[in-house]
Amino acid sequence: MSSRRSPLYERHVAAGAKLADFGGWSMPIEYAGGGVLAEHDAVRTGVGLFDVSHLGTVTVRGPGAAAFLDSCLTNDLSRIGPGQAQYTMCCLPDGDPRAGGVVDDLIAYLHGPDDVLLIPNAANAAEVVDRLTEAAPAGVIVTDRHAEVAVLAVQGPRSPQVLSLLGLPGELPYMSFVTGTGGGRTEVTVCRTGYTGEHGYELLVGAERAGELWDVLVDTGSDEGLRLCGLGARDTLRTEMGYPLHGHELTLDTTPNQARAGWVVGWRKPAFWGRAALTAEREAGPARLLWGLRVTGRGIPRPGMAVLDADGVRVGEVTSGTFSPTLRTGIALALLDTTSSAGEGSELAVDVRGRPQTVQVLRPPLVPSHVR
C-alpha cells in the first residue's frame, strides 16, 4: 500500500526534502541545505515552517456534540469556551482488558456546544473516528476531513512577526484560535498551539489553498530567516520538551498516569472512557512512570533499549531517544519501574548496543519551555 501525500508534496520534492513514511503519509524528514540540526536551531532561535498535514482533522457536529465528546475523552471540555483548544486523550473503555490505555492523544478545538474540531495523530485518525461514530447519539455526526484540510505549523520566537507580515492574527492566548485571511483571500484558522516548546502557531487551511499559503509563508518569512523544517526536527524538539508521542510514550498498554499526563484527565467528571481503571491506578500508584534521561557520555539512546540500575538489573525501557541539538548530548524519555531507585538527579545506565552508558534521571522538560 503506497503512502498518502500531503497537498504540498511537490513543493517538498522541489525543496530537496528527504521523504519517509510517517503514519502512512510520505512526509519530509529534513530538507537539503541544513538538515535536522539547522532546522532544530531555527525553531529554538528564529522561526521554522512545518507541513503537518498528516495530522487528522475530524469534525464532531450536532446537538450536544461537545457534551458527547466530554463523556468520551479524558479532559474536561467544560473548562474551556468557544475559541479555545484543549489537549486530551481517547482511552480504552472500562471493560477492555487494557482499560485506560491510550488509543490516541489529540487536541480539541471548541467552536461551540454543537461544533468541535479534533486533531488526532495520522495513524490513529481512522480509529478515533470509528470509536466516536459508534458511540455518537442520534444527530451528532462525526466526519473525517483528513483529505480536505492541510495543517501548517509556524514555530519559534520569530513566528509572531511572520504572521503579522501576512496580516494573520497572532496576538492570541496560548491554546486559543481564530479565523483570519492570509495569502490573498485564503481563509485560515490560526491556532496558538504546537509541539516544539516554543511560541508558535498551527494554521488550518483548505487543502486546495495550502500551496498558496505555503508559498506566501516562504516568501514573506524569508525576511525573518524562516527555514523549512521536517519531522526529524519536530521529533528532537518534542523530545527535549518531554512531549509524548503516540506509539512511544503513549500506547494501548500505557496510561496517562504512567506518561505523567494525569493533568489531562478530568478526574471530577462523572464519565469518560477508562475512568474506573485510571482512577484505581491513580489511587494505587502506577507501576511505571515516565522520566527524562540525559547521557553523561557519548552514546545515543534509542527506543527499546534497556535502562539498568547500578547492579545491572533492568528497571525500564527507553521510549524515545535522540541527540539533543540544544544540550549537545544524547537524551531520552523512558518508562521506569516505580519500585526502582529512579528519582530526580539519580544515575542509571542505558544499554547502548551492549555498552552501558551512564545517564542522569531528570523530570521533563529537559530544556525550558517557551510556549507561553
Short mmCIF file of C-alpha atoms in Angstrom, two decimals, residues 16-252:
data_model
loop_
_atom_site.label_atom_id
_atom_site.label_comp_id
_atom_site.label_asym_id
_atom_site.label_seq_id
_atom_site.Cartn_x
_atom_site.Cartn_y
_atom_site.Cartn_z
CA GLY A 16 15.08 18.91 -1.75
CA ALA A 17 13.27 17.22 1.11
CA LYS A 18 14.23 13.76 2.30
CA LEU A 19 10.88 11.97 2.43
CA ALA A 20 9.85 8.99 4.54
CA ASP A 21 6.68 7.23 5.61
CA PHE A 22 5.11 8.68 8.74
CA GLY A 23 1.79 7.30 9.91
CA GLY A 24 1.02 6.15 6.37
CA TRP A 25 1.94 9.52 4.82
CA SER A 26 5.00 10.42 2.76
CA MET A 27 6.33 13.41 4.70
CA PRO A 28 9.55 15.47 4.77
CA ILE A 29 12.03 14.35 7.42
CA GLU A 30 14.59 17.06 6.63
CA TYR A 31 15.48 19.45 3.83
CA ALA A 32 18.62 19.93 1.77
CA GLY A 33 20.93 22.71 2.86
CA GLY A 34 20.83 22.27 6.60
CA GLY A 35 19.33 19.07 7.95
CA VAL A 36 17.88 18.35 11.36
CA LEU A 37 20.40 20.33 13.45
CA ALA A 38 19.94 23.57 11.48
CA GLU A 39 16.15 23.14 11.38
CA HIS A 40 16.00 22.47 15.13
CA ASP A 41 18.12 25.55 15.83
CA ALA A 42 15.91 27.71 13.59
CA VAL A 43 12.87 26.87 15.72
CA ARG A 44 14.66 27.44 19.03
CA THR A 45 16.16 30.78 17.95
CA GLY A 46 14.15 32.07 14.96
CA VAL A 47 11.26 30.54 13.05
CA GLY A 48 10.57 27.29 11.22
CA LEU A 49 7.79 26.17 8.90
CA PHE A 50 6.48 22.59 9.06
CA ASP A 51 3.95 20.71 6.98
CA VAL A 52 1.99 18.57 9.43
CA SER A 53 -0.90 17.74 7.13
CA HIS A 54 -0.54 14.09 8.06
CA LEU A 55 -2.35 15.01 11.29
CA GLY A 56 -6.03 14.14 11.16
CA THR A 57 -8.88 16.65 11.10
CA VAL A 58 -12.25 15.46 12.40
CA THR A 59 -15.42 17.49 12.93
CA VAL A 60 -17.99 16.45 15.55
CA ARG A 61 -21.21 18.39 15.00
CA GLY A 62 -24.80 18.25 16.10
CA PRO A 63 -26.89 18.95 19.20
CA GLY A 64 -24.75 18.42 22.29
CA ALA A 65 -21.61 17.47 20.33
CA ALA A 66 -19.27 18.93 22.96
CA ALA A 67 -21.11 17.21 25.83
CA PHE A 68 -20.92 13.92 23.94
CA LEU A 69 -17.16 14.26 23.47
CA ASP A 70 -16.79 15.21 27.13
CA SER A 71 -18.31 11.84 28.08
CA CYS A 72 -15.72 10.03 25.95
CA LEU A 73 -12.39 11.88 26.09
CA THR A 74 -10.34 12.31 29.27
CA ASN A 75 -10.04 16.07 29.72
CA ASP A 76 -12.87 18.27 30.94
CA LEU A 77 -14.15 20.14 27.90
CA SER A 78 -16.41 22.27 30.10
CA ARG A 79 -13.29 24.06 31.39
CA ILE A 80 -12.89 25.95 28.12
CA GLY A 81 -15.13 28.15 25.98
CA PRO A 82 -15.58 28.78 22.25
CA GLY A 83 -12.34 29.83 20.59
CA GLN A 84 -10.21 27.76 22.96
CA ALA A 85 -8.38 24.48 22.47
CA GLN A 86 -7.62 21.61 24.85
CA TYR A 87 -5.15 18.73 24.86
CA THR A 88 -6.94 15.49 25.66
CA MET A 89 -6.83 11.71 25.20
CA CYS A 90 -9.00 8.92 23.90
CA CYS A 91 -8.52 5.88 26.13
CA LEU A 92 -9.72 2.28 26.03
CA PRO A 93 -13.01 1.97 27.89
CA ASP A 94 -13.61 0.16 31.17
CA GLY A 95 -14.30 -3.49 30.49
CA ASP A 96 -11.49 -3.70 27.95
CA PRO A 97 -8.55 -5.85 29.19
CA ARG A 98 -6.30 -2.81 28.73
CA ALA A 99 -8.78 -0.22 30.00
CA GLY A 100 -7.15 3.20 30.37
CA GLY A 101 -4.58 2.53 27.65
CA VAL A 102 -4.25 5.38 25.19
CA VAL A 103 -5.87 5.00 21.77
CA ASP A 104 -4.66 8.47 20.83
CA ASP A 105 -3.77 11.89 22.17
CA LEU A 106 -5.36 14.80 20.35
CA ILE A 107 -6.34 18.46 20.53
CA ALA A 108 -9.97 19.53 20.67
CA TYR A 109 -10.88 22.94 19.23
CA LEU A 110 -14.18 24.13 20.66
CA HIS A 111 -16.22 26.24 18.21
CA GLY A 112 -19.38 25.93 20.28
CA PRO A 113 -21.53 23.43 22.20
CA ASP A 114 -22.60 21.79 18.93
CA ASP A 115 -19.34 22.06 16.96
CA VAL A 116 -15.89 20.69 17.85
CA LEU A 117 -12.83 20.09 15.67
CA LEU A 118 -10.44 17.31 16.67
CA ILE A 119 -6.82 16.92 15.54
CA PRO A 120 -5.75 13.30 16.11
CA ASN A 121 -2.49 11.67 15.01
CA ALA A 122 -2.13 10.41 11.46
CA ALA A 123 -2.00 6.69 12.20
CA ASN A 124 -4.89 6.83 14.70
CA ALA A 125 -7.32 9.19 12.99
CA ALA A 126 -9.47 6.42 11.49
CA GLU A 127 -9.60 4.55 14.81
CA VAL A 128 -10.73 7.68 16.67
CA VAL A 129 -13.40 8.36 14.02
CA ASP A 130 -14.67 4.77 14.23
CA ARG A 131 -14.90 4.76 18.02
CA LEU A 132 -16.66 8.13 18.20
CA THR A 133 -19.02 7.27 15.35
CA GLU A 134 -20.06 4.05 17.06
CA ALA A 135 -20.75 5.88 20.35
CA ALA A 136 -22.35 9.04 18.94
CA PRO A 137 -26.02 9.68 19.78
CA ALA A 138 -28.57 10.42 17.08
CA GLY A 139 -27.98 13.80 15.50
CA VAL A 140 -24.25 14.00 16.29
CA ILE A 141 -22.22 13.49 13.11
CA VAL A 142 -18.53 12.56 13.17
CA THR A 143 -16.78 13.43 9.87
CA ASP A 144 -13.23 12.60 8.80
CA ARG A 145 -11.89 15.63 6.92
CA HIS A 146 -8.31 14.37 6.65
CA ALA A 147 -8.12 14.91 2.88
CA GLU A 148 -9.91 18.27 2.96
CA VAL A 149 -7.72 20.20 5.40
CA ALA A 150 -3.99 20.91 5.42
CA VAL A 151 -2.13 21.81 8.62
CA LEU A 152 0.99 24.01 8.59
CA ALA A 153 3.00 24.86 11.70
CA VAL A 154 4.89 28.13 12.15
CA GLN A 155 7.03 27.72 15.24
CA GLY A 156 9.71 29.73 17.01
CA PRO A 157 10.28 33.10 18.74
CA ARG A 158 10.02 34.96 15.41
CA SER A 159 6.70 33.30 14.46
CA PRO A 160 4.52 36.27 15.55
CA GLN A 161 6.43 38.54 13.17
CA VAL A 162 5.83 36.17 10.25
CA LEU A 163 2.08 36.04 10.92
CA SER A 164 1.99 39.83 11.26
CA LEU A 165 3.62 40.26 7.84
CA LEU A 166 0.87 38.07 6.36
CA GLY A 167 -1.88 40.02 8.09
CA LEU A 168 -2.84 36.98 10.16
CA PRO A 169 -3.90 37.40 13.81
CA GLY A 170 -1.04 36.37 16.09
CA GLU A 171 -1.81 38.10 19.40
CA LEU A 172 -3.61 35.08 20.83
CA PRO A 173 -3.50 33.48 24.27
CA TYR A 174 -1.91 30.05 24.38
CA MET A 175 -4.36 27.26 23.38
CA SER A 176 -6.78 29.57 21.59
CA PHE A 177 -7.73 30.05 17.94
CA VAL A 178 -9.38 32.47 15.50
CA THR A 179 -10.13 32.51 11.79
CA GLY A 180 -8.49 35.12 9.55
CA THR A 181 -7.26 35.57 5.99
CA GLY A 182 -3.74 35.29 4.71
CA GLY A 183 -2.02 34.98 1.36
CA GLY A 184 -4.66 36.90 -0.54
CA ARG A 185 -8.19 35.79 0.30
CA THR A 186 -7.26 32.40 1.76
CA GLU A 187 -9.28 31.62 4.91
CA VAL A 188 -7.01 30.34 7.64
CA THR A 189 -7.76 29.12 11.17
CA VAL A 190 -4.86 30.32 13.33
CA CYS A 191 -4.26 28.17 16.42
CA ARG A 192 -1.83 29.17 19.19
CA THR A 193 -0.75 25.58 19.64
CA GLY A 194 2.27 23.49 18.71
CA TYR A 195 4.60 20.65 19.56
CA THR A 196 8.02 22.28 19.82
CA GLY A 197 8.11 24.03 23.19
CA GLU A 198 8.40 27.43 21.50
CA HIS A 199 5.93 30.23 20.81
CA GLY A 200 4.14 29.05 17.71
CA TYR A 201 1.04 28.52 15.64
CA GLU A 202 -0.70 25.83 13.65
CA LEU A 203 -2.56 27.03 10.57
CA LEU A 204 -5.54 25.08 9.23
CA VAL A 205 -6.39 25.76 5.61
CA GLY A 206 -8.41 24.05 2.89
CA ALA A 207 -6.21 21.52 1.08
CA GLU A 208 -6.82 23.25 -2.25
CA ARG A 209 -5.36 26.53 -0.88
CA ALA A 210 -2.47 25.00 1.07
CA GLY A 211 0.09 25.60 -1.68
CA GLU A 212 -0.88 29.25 -1.94
CA LEU A 213 -0.46 29.78 1.82
CA TRP A 214 2.83 27.82 1.89
CA ASP A 215 4.31 29.95 -0.89
CA VAL A 216 3.34 33.19 0.81
CA LEU A 217 4.79 32.00 4.13
CA VAL A 218 8.08 31.00 2.46
CA ASP A 219 8.31 34.29 0.54
CA THR A 220 7.27 36.58 3.40
CA GLY A 221 9.10 34.63 6.07
CA SER A 222 12.44 34.93 4.27
CA ASP A 223 12.83 38.41 5.80
CA GLU A 224 12.63 36.79 9.25
CA GLY A 225 15.04 33.97 8.38
CA LEU A 226 12.28 31.35 8.14
CA ARG A 227 13.57 27.84 7.47
CA LEU A 228 11.67 24.83 6.15
CA CYS A 229 11.63 22.09 8.80
CA GLY A 230 10.90 18.38 8.60
CA LEU A 231 9.59 15.86 11.07
CA GLY A 232 13.14 14.97 12.17
CA ALA A 233 13.49 18.35 13.86
CA ARG A 234 9.96 18.10 15.16
CA ASP A 235 11.00 14.91 16.96
CA THR A 236 14.18 16.35 18.52
CA LEU A 237 12.27 19.45 19.62
CA ARG A 238 9.43 17.50 21.26
CA THR A 239 11.82 15.01 22.92
CA GLU A 240 13.72 17.86 24.58
CA MET A 241 10.37 19.07 25.93
CA GLY A 242 9.31 15.64 27.16
CA TYR A 243 6.20 15.74 24.97
CA PRO A 244 4.79 12.24 24.45
CA LEU A 245 4.43 10.68 21.01
CA HIS A 246 1.83 8.00 20.40
CA GLY A 247 3.47 4.68 19.70
CA HIS A 248 6.33 5.63 22.04
CA GLU A 249 5.32 7.25 25.36
CA LEU A 250 1.62 6.65 24.75
CA THR A 251 0.31 3.25 23.68
CA LEU A 252 -2.62 0.92 24.26
#
